[in-house]
Coordinates of C-alpha atoms in Angstrom, one line a residue:
X215 CA -42.5 67.5 -3.5
X216 CA -42.3 63.7 -3.6
X217 CA -43.3 63.8 -7.3
X218 CA -40.6 66.3 -8.0
X219 CA -38.0 64.1 -6.3
X220 CA -39.1 61.2 -8.5
X221 CA -38.5 63.4 -11.6
X222 CA -35.1 64.2 -10.4
X223 CA -34.3 60.5 -10.1
X224 CA -35.4 59.8 -13.7
X225 CA -33.5 62.7 -15.0
X226 CA -30.3 61.8 -13.3
X227 CA -30.4 58.1 -14.0
X228 CA -28.1 58.2 -17.1
X229 CA -25.5 60.6 -15.7
X230 CA -25.4 58.7 -12.4
X231 CA -24.7 55.4 -14.2
X232 CA -21.9 57.1 -16.2
X233 CA -20.3 58.3 -13.0
X234 CA -20.6 55.1 -11.1
X235 CA -16.9 54.5 -11.1
X236 CA -16.1 58.0 -9.8
X237 CA -18.8 57.8 -7.1
X238 CA -17.6 54.3 -6.0
X239 CA -14.1 55.7 -5.7
X240 CA -15.3 58.6 -3.6
X241 CA -17.4 56.3 -1.4
X242 CA -14.4 54.1 -0.8
X243 CA -12.1 56.9 0.1
X244 CA -14.7 59.1 1.8
X245 CA -13.6 61.8 -0.6
X246 CA -10.0 63.1 -0.6
X247 CA -8.8 64.3 2.7
X248 CA -12.0 63.2 4.6
X249 CA -11.8 61.0 7.6
X250 CA -14.5 58.4 8.2
X251 CA -16.7 59.1 11.2
X252 CA -17.9 56.5 13.6
X253 CA -21.6 55.7 14.2
X254 CA -24.4 55.1 11.8
X255 CA -26.1 58.4 11.8
X256 CA -25.4 59.3 8.1
X257 CA -28.4 59.5 5.9
X258 CA -28.7 56.4 3.6
X259 CA -27.7 56.9 0.0
X260 CA -31.1 56.2 -1.5
X261 CA -32.4 58.0 -4.6
X262 CA -33.5 61.1 -2.7
X263 CA -33.9 62.2 0.9
X264 CA -37.2 64.0 1.6
X265 CA -36.9 67.5 3.1
X266 CA -36.9 67.6 6.8
X267 CA -38.5 70.2 9.0
X268 CA -35.3 72.3 9.3
X269 CA -35.3 73.2 5.6
X270 CA -32.3 73.8 3.4
X271 CA -30.2 76.6 2.2
X272 CA -31.7 76.4 -1.3
X273 CA -35.2 75.3 -0.6
X274 CA -34.3 72.1 -2.5
X275 CA -34.3 74.1 -5.7
X276 CA -33.1 72.4 -8.9
X277 CA -29.4 72.0 -9.6
X278 CA -27.0 71.0 -12.4
X279 CA -26.6 67.2 -12.6
X280 CA -23.5 67.3 -14.9
X281 CA -20.7 65.1 -13.5
X282 CA -17.0 65.6 -13.8
X283 CA -15.4 63.8 -16.8
X284 CA -13.7 60.4 -16.6
X285 CA -10.7 59.5 -18.6
X286 CA -12.4 60.0 -22.0
X287 CA -11.7 62.6 -24.7
X288 CA -15.4 63.6 -24.9
X289 CA -17.8 64.4 -22.2
X290 CA -20.2 61.4 -21.7
X291 CA -23.5 62.1 -23.5
X292 CA -22.1 65.0 -25.6
X293 CA -23.8 65.3 -28.9
X294 CA -21.8 64.0 -31.9
X295 CA -20.1 66.8 -33.8
X296 CA -20.5 69.2 -30.8
X297 CA -17.7 70.9 -29.0
X298 CA -15.3 68.6 -27.3
X299 CA -15.2 69.3 -23.6
X300 CA -12.0 67.9 -22.1
X301 CA -11.0 67.3 -18.5
X302 CA -8.7 70.3 -18.1
X303 CA -11.5 72.6 -19.4
X304 CA -14.0 71.2 -16.9
X305 CA -11.3 71.7 -14.2
X306 CA -11.1 75.5 -15.0
X307 CA -12.6 77.8 -12.4
X308 CA -13.0 81.5 -13.3
X309 CA -10.5 83.7 -11.6
X310 CA -12.8 85.9 -9.4
X311 CA -14.9 82.9 -8.4
X312 CA -11.8 80.9 -7.4
X313 CA -10.5 83.9 -5.4
X314 CA -13.8 84.1 -3.6
X315 CA -13.7 80.4 -2.6
X316 CA -10.2 80.7 -1.3
X317 CA -11.0 83.9 0.6
X318 CA -13.9 82.1 2.3
X319 CA -11.6 79.2 3.2
X320 CA -9.1 81.6 4.8
X321 CA -11.8 83.4 6.7
X322 CA -13.2 80.2 8.1
X323 CA -9.7 79.1 9.1
X324 CA -9.6 82.1 11.4
X325 CA -13.2 82.2 12.6
X326 CA -14.0 78.4 12.7
X327 CA -10.6 76.6 12.6
X328 CA -12.2 73.3 13.8
X329 CA -14.5 73.2 10.7
X330 CA -11.7 72.4 8.2
X331 CA -13.6 73.8 5.3
X332 CA -11.8 73.2 2.0
X333 CA -12.4 75.7 -0.8
X334 CA -12.9 72.7 -3.2
X335 CA -16.2 71.9 -1.4
X336 CA -17.4 75.4 -2.1
X337 CA -16.3 74.9 -5.7
X338 CA -18.3 71.7 -5.9
X339 CA -21.4 73.3 -4.6
X340 CA -20.9 76.4 -6.8
X341 CA -20.6 74.1 -9.9
X342 CA -23.9 72.3 -9.3
X343 CA -25.8 75.4 -8.1
X344 CA -24.9 77.9 -10.8
X345 CA -22.1 76.5 -13.0
X346 CA -19.6 78.7 -11.1
X347 CA -21.6 81.9 -11.5
X348 CA -22.5 81.0 -15.1
X349 CA -18.9 80.5 -16.1
X350 CA -17.6 83.5 -14.1
X351 CA -19.9 86.2 -15.5
X352 CA -19.1 88.6 -12.7
X353 CA -17.8 92.2 -12.5
X354 CA -14.5 93.3 -10.9
X355 CA -16.1 93.3 -7.5
X356 CA -17.5 89.8 -7.8
X357 CA -21.2 90.7 -8.5
X358 CA -22.9 88.7 -11.2
X359 CA -23.5 90.6 -14.4
X360 CA -27.2 89.6 -14.2
X361 CA -29.1 88.2 -11.2
X362 CA -29.1 84.4 -11.0
X363 CA -32.6 83.2 -9.9
X364 CA -34.0 79.7 -9.4
X365 CA -37.6 78.8 -10.3
X366 CA -40.5 80.2 -8.4
X367 CA -41.0 78.0 -5.3
X368 CA -44.8 77.9 -5.5
X369 CA -45.4 74.2 -4.9
X370 CA -45.7 73.3 -8.6
X371 CA -43.0 70.7 -9.0
X372 CA -40.9 72.4 -6.2
X373 CA -41.2 73.4 -2.6
X374 CA -43.9 75.9 -1.7
X375 CA -42.2 78.8 0.1
X376 CA -44.2 82.0 0.5
X377 CA -42.4 85.3 0.2
X378 CA -40.1 86.2 3.1
X379 CA -38.2 89.3 1.7
X380 CA -40.9 91.3 0.0
X381 CA -39.1 90.6 -3.3
X382 CA -36.0 92.5 -2.2
X383 CA -33.6 89.8 -3.4
X384 CA -35.6 87.7 -5.8
X385 CA -38.0 90.3 -7.3
X386 CA -41.0 88.1 -6.3
X387 CA -43.4 89.4 -3.6
X388 CA -45.5 86.3 -3.6
X389 CA -43.1 83.3 -3.4
X390 CA -39.4 83.0 -2.7
X391 CA -36.8 81.9 -5.3
X392 CA -33.2 80.8 -4.8
X393 CA -30.8 83.7 -5.5
X394 CA -27.2 84.1 -6.6
X395 CA -24.2 81.9 -7.5
X396 CA -24.7 79.8 -4.4
X397 CA -28.5 79.8 -4.7
X398 CA -29.6 80.9 -1.2
X399 CA -33.3 81.3 -0.6
X400 CA -34.0 84.8 1.0
X401 CA -35.0 83.5 4.4
X402 CA -31.7 81.6 4.7
X403 CA -29.7 84.6 3.4
X404 CA -31.4 86.8 6.0
X405 CA -29.6 84.7 8.7
X406 CA -26.3 83.7 6.9
X407 CA -25.7 86.6 4.5
X408 CA -22.2 88.1 4.7
X409 CA -20.3 91.2 3.5
X410 CA -17.0 89.6 2.4
X411 CA -15.9 92.2 -0.2
X412 CA -16.2 95.1 2.2
X413 CA -18.7 97.2 0.2
X414 CA -21.1 97.6 3.1
X415 CA -23.7 95.3 1.5
X416 CA -24.7 91.6 2.0
X417 CA -25.5 90.7 -1.6
X418 CA -26.4 87.1 -2.5
X419 CA -25.5 87.9 -6.1
X420 CA -21.9 88.7 -5.1
X421 CA -19.6 85.7 -5.2
X422 CA -17.4 86.9 -2.3
X423 CA -20.5 87.4 -0.1
X424 CA -22.2 84.2 -1.2
X425 CA -19.1 82.0 -0.9
X426 CA -18.4 83.2 2.7
X427 CA -22.0 82.7 3.6
X428 CA -22.0 79.2 2.2
X429 CA -18.9 78.4 4.2
X430 CA -20.4 79.7 7.4
X431 CA -23.6 77.7 6.7
X432 CA -21.7 74.5 6.0
X433 CA -19.7 74.9 9.2
X434 CA -22.8 75.4 11.4
X435 CA -23.5 73.2 14.4
X436 CA -19.7 72.8 15.1
X437 CA -19.3 70.5 12.1
X438 CA -15.8 69.2 11.3
X439 CA -15.9 68.7 7.5
X440 CA -12.8 66.4 7.8
X441 CA -15.2 63.8 9.1
X442 CA -17.3 62.0 6.6
X443 CA -20.5 62.1 8.7
X444 CA -20.3 65.9 9.2
X445 CA -19.4 66.4 5.5
X446 CA -22.4 64.5 4.3
X447 CA -24.7 66.3 6.8
X448 CA -23.4 69.7 5.7
X449 CA -24.0 69.0 2.0
X450 CA -27.4 67.5 2.7
X451 CA -28.3 70.6 4.7
X452 CA -27.7 72.6 1.5
X453 CA -30.1 70.5 -0.6
X454 CA -31.7 67.5 1.0
X455 CA -31.2 65.0 -1.8
X456 CA -28.7 62.2 -1.8
X457 CA -28.5 62.5 -5.6
X458 CA -27.3 66.0 -4.8
X459 CA -24.9 64.7 -2.2
X460 CA -23.4 62.3 -4.8
X461 CA -23.0 65.0 -7.4
X462 CA -21.4 67.5 -5.0
X463 CA -19.0 64.9 -3.7
X464 CA -18.0 64.0 -7.3
X465 CA -17.1 67.6 -8.1
X466 CA -15.4 68.0 -4.7
X467 CA -13.1 65.1 -5.3
X468 CA -12.5 66.2 -8.9
X469 CA -11.5 69.7 -8.0
X470 CA -9.0 68.5 -5.3
X471 CA -7.1 66.6 -8.1
X472 CA -7.9 68.8 -11.2
X473 CA -8.3 72.5 -10.9
X474 CA -6.8 75.6 -12.4
X475 CA -7.7 79.2 -12.9
X476 CA -9.3 80.5 -16.1
X477 CA -10.3 84.1 -17.1
X478 CA -13.7 85.3 -15.9
X479 CA -16.5 84.5 -18.3
X480 CA -14.7 81.5 -19.9
X481 CA -15.8 78.7 -17.5
X482 CA -17.4 75.6 -19.0
X483 CA -21.2 75.9 -18.5
X484 CA -23.1 72.8 -17.3
X485 CA -26.0 71.6 -19.4
X486 CA -28.3 69.2 -17.4
X487 CA -30.5 70.4 -14.6
X488 CA -32.6 68.4 -12.2
X489 CA -35.7 70.2 -13.4
X490 CA -35.2 69.8 -17.2
X491 CA -38.1 68.2 -19.1
X492 CA -40.7 69.0 -16.5
X493 CA -40.7 65.5 -15.3
X494 CA -40.5 63.8 -18.7
X495 CA -38.3 60.7 -18.8
X496 CA -35.6 61.5 -21.5
X497 CA -34.3 58.9 -23.9
X498 CA -31.1 57.5 -22.4
X499 CA -27.9 58.4 -24.3
X500 CA -25.7 55.4 -24.9
X501 CA -22.5 55.4 -22.8
X502 CA -19.4 55.8 -25.0
X503 CA -17.9 53.0 -23.0
X504 CA -20.6 50.5 -24.1
X505 CA -20.0 49.0 -27.6
X506 CA -22.9 49.0 -29.9
X507 CA -24.5 45.7 -30.8
X508 CA -23.1 45.9 -34.3
X509 CA -19.6 46.1 -32.9
X510 CA -20.0 43.1 -30.5
X511 CA -22.2 40.6 -32.4
X512 CA -20.4 38.5 -35.0
X513 CA -21.9 38.5 -38.6
X514 CA -24.3 35.6 -39.4
X515 CA -22.6 32.8 -41.4
X516 CA -24.8 32.0 -44.5
X517 CA -26.1 28.4 -44.7
X518 CA -24.6 26.2 -47.5
X519 CA -27.1 24.9 -50.1
X520 CA -26.6 21.2 -50.8
X521 CA -25.6 20.2 -54.4
X522 CA -28.3 18.1 -56.3
X523 CA -27.5 14.3 -56.7
X524 CA -28.2 12.6 -60.1
X525 CA -31.1 10.1 -60.1
X526 CA -32.9 11.7 -57.2
X527 CA -35.5 13.3 -59.5
X528 CA -33.7 16.6 -59.7
X529 CA -33.1 17.8 -63.2
X530 CA -29.4 17.6 -64.2
X531 CA -28.2 21.1 -64.9
X532 CA -26.7 21.8 -68.4
X533 CA -23.0 22.4 -68.6
X534 CA -22.2 26.1 -68.5
X535 CA -21.3 27.9 -71.7
X536 CA -17.6 28.6 -72.1
X537 CA -16.7 32.1 -70.9
X538 CA -15.3 34.2 -73.7
X539 CA -11.8 35.5 -73.2
X540 CA -11.6 38.9 -71.5
X541 CA -11.0 41.9 -73.5
X542 CA -7.6 43.4 -73.2
X543 CA -7.5 46.0 -70.5
X544 CA -6.3 49.3 -71.8
X545 CA -3.2 50.7 -70.1
X546 CA -4.3 53.5 -67.8
X547 CA -2.7 56.9 -68.1
X548 CA -0.5 57.8 -65.2
X549 CA -2.5 60.0 -62.8
X550 CA -1.4 63.6 -62.5
X551 CA 0.3 64.3 -59.3
X552 CA -2.0 66.0 -56.8
X553 CA -1.4 69.7 -56.1
X554 CA 0.1 70.2 -52.7
X555 CA -2.5 71.7 -50.3
X556 CA -2.1 75.3 -49.6
X557 CA -1.0 75.7 -46.0
X558 CA -3.4 77.5 -43.8
X559 CA -1.5 80.2 -41.8
X560 CA -1.8 79.8 -38.1
X561 CA -3.2 83.0 -36.6
X562 CA -1.0 84.5 -33.9
X563 CA -2.3 84.1 -30.4
X564 CA -4.7 86.8 -29.2
X565 CA -2.9 89.3 -27.0
X566 CA -4.1 89.4 -23.4
X567 CA -6.1 92.5 -22.5
X568 CA -3.3 93.8 -20.3
X569 CA -1.0 93.9 -23.4
X570 CA -3.0 96.8 -24.8
X571 CA -2.8 98.9 -21.6
X572 CA -0.5 101.9 -21.8
X573 CA -1.4 103.7 -18.6
X574 CA -3.7 103.6 -15.6
X575 CA -5.1 106.7 -13.8
X576 CA -7.0 107.5 -10.7
X577 CA -10.7 106.9 -11.3
X578 CA -11.9 109.6 -8.9
X579 CA -10.9 108.1 -5.6
X580 CA -11.9 110.4 -2.7
X581 CA -9.9 111.1 0.4
X582 CA -8.6 107.8 1.9
X583 CA -8.9 108.6 5.6
X584 CA -10.1 106.5 8.6
X585 CA -9.9 106.6 12.3
X586 CA -7.7 104.0 13.9
X587 CA -9.5 100.7 14.2
X588 CA -12.3 101.6 11.7
X589 CA -12.9 100.8 8.1
X590 CA -12.0 103.3 5.3
X591 CA -15.3 104.7 3.9
X592 CA -13.7 105.4 0.5
X593 CA -12.4 102.7 -1.7
X594 CA -9.5 103.1 -4.2
X595 CA -10.3 103.0 -7.9
X596 CA -8.2 103.2 -11.0
X597 CA -8.9 103.0 -14.7
X598 CA -6.9 101.1 -17.3
X599 CA -6.6 102.8 -20.7
X600 CA -5.0 101.9 -24.1
X601 CA -3.0 104.2 -26.4
X602 CA -6.1 105.7 -27.8
X603 CA -7.4 106.6 -24.3
X604 CA -10.1 103.9 -24.4
X605 CA -10.9 101.8 -21.4
X606 CA -9.6 98.2 -21.3
X607 CA -11.7 95.5 -19.6
X608 CA -10.6 92.3 -17.9
X609 CA -7.2 93.6 -16.9
X610 CA -5.7 92.5 -13.6
X611 CA -4.8 95.5 -11.3
X612 CA -2.9 94.8 -8.1
X613 CA -3.4 97.1 -5.1
X614 CA -0.6 97.0 -2.5
X615 CA -0.3 98.6 0.9
X616 CA 3.1 100.3 1.0
X617 CA 4.7 102.0 4.1
X618 CA 4.8 101.7 7.9
X619 CA 1.2 100.9 8.7
X620 CA -0.9 98.0 10.0
X621 CA -3.9 98.9 7.7
X622 CA -5.0 95.8 5.8
X623 CA -7.4 94.5 3.2
X624 CA -10.0 91.9 4.2
X625 CA -8.6 88.8 5.8
X626 CA -5.4 90.6 6.7
X627 CA -4.1 90.8 3.1
X628 CA -1.6 93.5 2.1
X629 CA -2.2 93.0 -1.7
X630 CA -5.3 92.2 -3.7
X631 CA -5.8 91.7 -7.5
X632 CA -8.9 93.0 -9.1
X633 CA -10.1 92.7 -12.7
X634 CA -11.2 95.9 -14.5
X635 CA -14.8 96.1 -15.6
X636 CA -16.3 97.1 -18.9
X637 CA -15.5 100.7 -18.2
X638 CA -11.8 99.8 -17.5
X639 CA -12.2 100.5 -13.8
X640 CA -10.9 98.4 -11.0
X641 CA -12.1 99.1 -7.4
X642 CA -10.2 97.8 -4.4
X643 CA -11.9 96.3 -1.4
X644 CA -12.3 98.6 1.6
X645 CA -9.2 98.9 3.8
X646 CA -9.4 98.3 7.5
X647 CA -7.3 100.8 9.6
X648 CA -5.1 99.4 12.4
X649 CA -3.9 101.2 15.5
X650 CA -0.9 102.8 13.9
X651 CA -1.6 106.4 12.9
X652 CA -0.1 108.4 10.1
X653 CA 0.2 108.3 6.3
X654 CA 0.9 105.4 4.0
X655 CA 0.7 104.6 0.2
X656 CA -1.8 102.5 -1.6
X657 CA -0.1 101.6 -4.9
X658 CA -2.0 100.3 -8.0
X659 CA -0.1 98.5 -10.8
X660 CA -1.1 96.4 -13.9
X661 CA -0.3 92.7 -13.6
X662 CA 2.1 91.7 -16.3
X663 CA 2.7 95.2 -17.7
X664 CA 5.5 97.7 -16.9
X665 CA 3.4 100.8 -16.8
X666 CA 3.6 103.7 -14.3
X667 CA 1.8 102.9 -11.1
X668 CA -0.8 105.1 -9.4
X669 CA 0.1 106.0 -5.8
X670 CA -2.7 107.1 -3.6
X671 CA -2.1 108.6 -0.1
X672 CA -4.1 107.1 2.8
X673 CA -4.2 108.5 6.3
X674 CA -5.1 106.9 9.6
X675 CA -6.0 109.4 12.3
X676 CA -6.0 108.8 16.1
X677 CA -9.2 107.6 17.8
X678 CA -11.2 110.6 18.9
X679 CA -13.7 111.7 21.5
X680 CA -15.9 114.8 21.4
X681 CA -17.1 114.5 25.0
X682 CA -15.6 113.4 28.4
X683 CA -17.7 113.0 31.6
X684 CA -17.2 111.7 35.1
X685 CA -19.1 108.5 35.9
X686 CA -20.1 109.9 39.3
X687 CA -20.3 113.3 41.0
X688 CA -18.7 112.5 44.3
X689 CA -16.6 115.3 45.8
X690 CA -12.9 114.4 45.8
X691 CA -11.3 115.5 49.1
X692 CA -8.2 114.6 51.2
X693 CA -6.3 115.8 54.3
X694 CA -2.8 117.1 53.8
X695 CA -0.2 114.4 53.3
X696 CA -2.9 111.7 52.6
X697 CA -4.4 110.0 49.6
X698 CA -7.7 111.1 48.2
X699 CA -10.6 108.8 49.3
X700 CA -11.9 108.1 45.8
X701 CA -10.4 107.6 42.3
X702 CA -11.4 109.6 39.2
X703 CA -13.3 107.6 36.6
X704 CA -14.3 109.1 33.3
X705 CA -16.1 108.0 30.1
X706 CA -15.2 109.2 26.6
X707 CA -17.8 109.3 23.8
X708 CA -17.8 110.2 20.1
X709 CA -21.1 111.3 18.5
X710 CA -22.9 109.8 21.5
X711 CA -21.2 106.4 21.3
X712 CA -18.5 105.0 23.5
X713 CA -15.0 105.9 22.2
X714 CA -12.6 103.0 22.9
X715 CA -8.8 103.4 22.6
X716 CA -8.8 107.2 22.8
X717 CA -5.6 108.7 24.0
X718 CA -5.9 110.9 27.1
X719 CA -3.6 113.2 29.1
X720 CA -4.2 114.1 32.8
X721 CA -2.5 117.3 34.2
X722 CA -2.6 119.1 37.6
X723 CA -3.0 122.6 36.2
X724 CA -2.3 125.9 38.0
X725 CA -5.7 127.6 37.1
X726 CA -8.6 127.3 34.7
X727 CA -6.9 129.9 32.5
X728 CA -3.3 128.7 33.0
X729 CA -3.2 125.1 32.0
X730 CA 0.5 124.6 32.6
X731 CA 1.4 121.9 35.1
X732 CA 1.3 122.9 38.7
X733 CA 4.4 122.6 40.9
X734 CA 2.5 122.0 44.1
X735 CA -0.7 120.5 45.4
X736 CA -2.2 117.0 44.5
X737 CA 0.0 114.6 42.5
X738 CA 0.3 111.1 41.1
X739 CA 3.2 108.7 41.7
X740 CA 5.5 107.2 39.1
X741 CA 6.9 103.6 39.3
X742 CA 9.5 104.7 41.9
X743 CA 7.0 106.5 44.1
X744 CA 8.1 110.0 43.0
X745 CA 5.4 112.7 42.6
X746 CA 4.3 113.5 39.1
X747 CA 1.7 116.0 38.0
X748 CA 1.2 115.1 34.4
X749 CA 0.3 111.6 33.0
X750 CA 0.5 110.9 29.3
X751 CA -0.3 107.8 27.2
X752 CA -3.5 106.9 29.0
X753 CA -6.2 105.3 26.8
X754 CA -9.8 104.4 27.3
X755 CA -10.9 100.7 27.4
X756 CA -13.3 99.0 25.0
X757 CA -16.2 100.7 26.7
X758 CA -14.6 104.2 26.5
X759 CA -13.9 104.1 30.2
X760 CA -10.7 105.2 32.1
X761 CA -10.0 105.0 35.8
X762 CA -7.1 107.3 36.9
X763 CA -4.3 106.1 39.3
X764 CA -4.6 107.1 42.9
X765 CA -4.1 110.8 43.7
X766 CA -2.2 112.1 46.8
X767 CA -2.1 115.4 48.6
X768 CA 1.0 117.2 49.7
X769 CA 1.1 119.7 52.6
X770 CA -0.7 122.5 50.6
X771 CA -4.4 123.1 51.4
X772 CA -7.1 124.6 49.1
X773 CA -8.9 123.8 45.9
X774 CA -6.8 122.4 43.0
X775 CA -7.7 121.5 39.4
X776 CA -7.1 118.3 37.4
X777 CA -7.5 118.8 33.7
X778 CA -8.2 115.8 31.3
X779 CA -7.7 116.2 27.5
X780 CA -8.4 113.7 24.8
X781 CA -7.4 113.4 21.1
X782 CA -10.1 115.2 19.3
X783 CA -10.3 118.1 21.7
X784 CA -12.7 116.8 24.5
X785 CA -11.7 118.2 27.9
X786 CA -12.9 117.8 31.5
X787 CA -11.8 119.7 34.6
X788 CA -12.1 118.1 38.0
X789 CA -11.8 119.9 41.4
X790 CA -9.6 118.4 44.1
X791 CA -10.0 119.8 47.7
X792 CA -7.4 119.5 50.4
X793 CA -8.5 120.6 53.9

């Protein structure tokens, strides 16, 4: 591993020198928005920090060493005649990737508000780990179009990590490999993997899942990333190299001042990786800020040759022959005026994909139903088509929750925008039902186009129970005009599991066959102490449990019946004896 770290240092020497000014500025300010921490526990910024026993998220896999551009028109080290990479282009982050970073930031604001995770830090790590998912090559759900795999961690130039996932994530049943746009090794993903896009899977190749997992990982150990010490420790826990720390901090600061959204698949791809050249030391590329020697060294002044002096033994030169008069110069013919260049017509700008969409249609969405407080199993999907009925890819489709409901998309959103895939289909994230029951509308529209929307009906049903039982079998008895000695406690279940929040009605009925409310016998009391024989609006607690209010006997003796009914049809009849 030490040899590999040495190769990283040689490889990154040139790029590090070019970015010295940027790194110095970051070090002076502790990165934008970061507060210095007291104490001297930070790791020293030497060439590389050896891995510690607690490992890292990536297994110290290789990463991209490209640095953000300074104020130059051409990226430092770019080959002459190649494409010019400008600052704004480097600042572009693919739309879906950017949305995933921001979603992760919002999630951490709720779950770990003291961490102060900025999305630009995720963007900095995503840049050096995978070039923002290879320039945003992801589908409408955020999954990479092809798996992103690091090198085999077999100890040859890299760490030696034996297989931990049986090849489930990285396809290698012998050794592990870093996986996905945030380059988690399988053993780390097994602990930190997330399902952020609501598809029921924790997929390291999905940018939503990976970005949230990276945020959770960086915020571990109660870190506050607004403190410089915690920020450095978080980044070093991802890849234990201070060269890596410098590179991530450079992109972190750059994205805080320079960032904008670009279409998926159009992000600028980095070039240099810390494993390129298999350890060979590359020839340094001259910095464009360093003038070449020919531009700085003045030209040599030729020495003057002394004229010969007569009498010193040097032959006296003969006088030169007279120069004949020059021949008359013929008068040149006036040149023909040049033909004006033929103007090259400027092609019209390419229309956006959404411009060709003429309609959208339901793409086979099944029934959108869920029980209150649960996730909808079905996800809404629509397809964008052009005038010829062909699918249109890369079109923004907005899904909006419409109506009187508290159902929401992940992170409490009421609207989400999804890009269509190659088949023209956009699939919304899974909805989460609230406590409000009834129907509402999920509306799909094309961003930037006035085409007819697709309205889908969604339904939230009340929480249900299919069984209701008493928690004990004690006989419930009382003397006339007294309170019953014990209270009735029941538990509601649905498919064998506790059923929380289930609505329940308790009624003193006349007989087992006549379930109308009795007008005599045991009773409850209302807030004013008046007898009531029907209670509505009762609900089970988080464990599916419910304890009924105290029951009282009137002057009637005999055996009476209390009937309990839940939403979903579960019933229970309890005997009350007055003697």
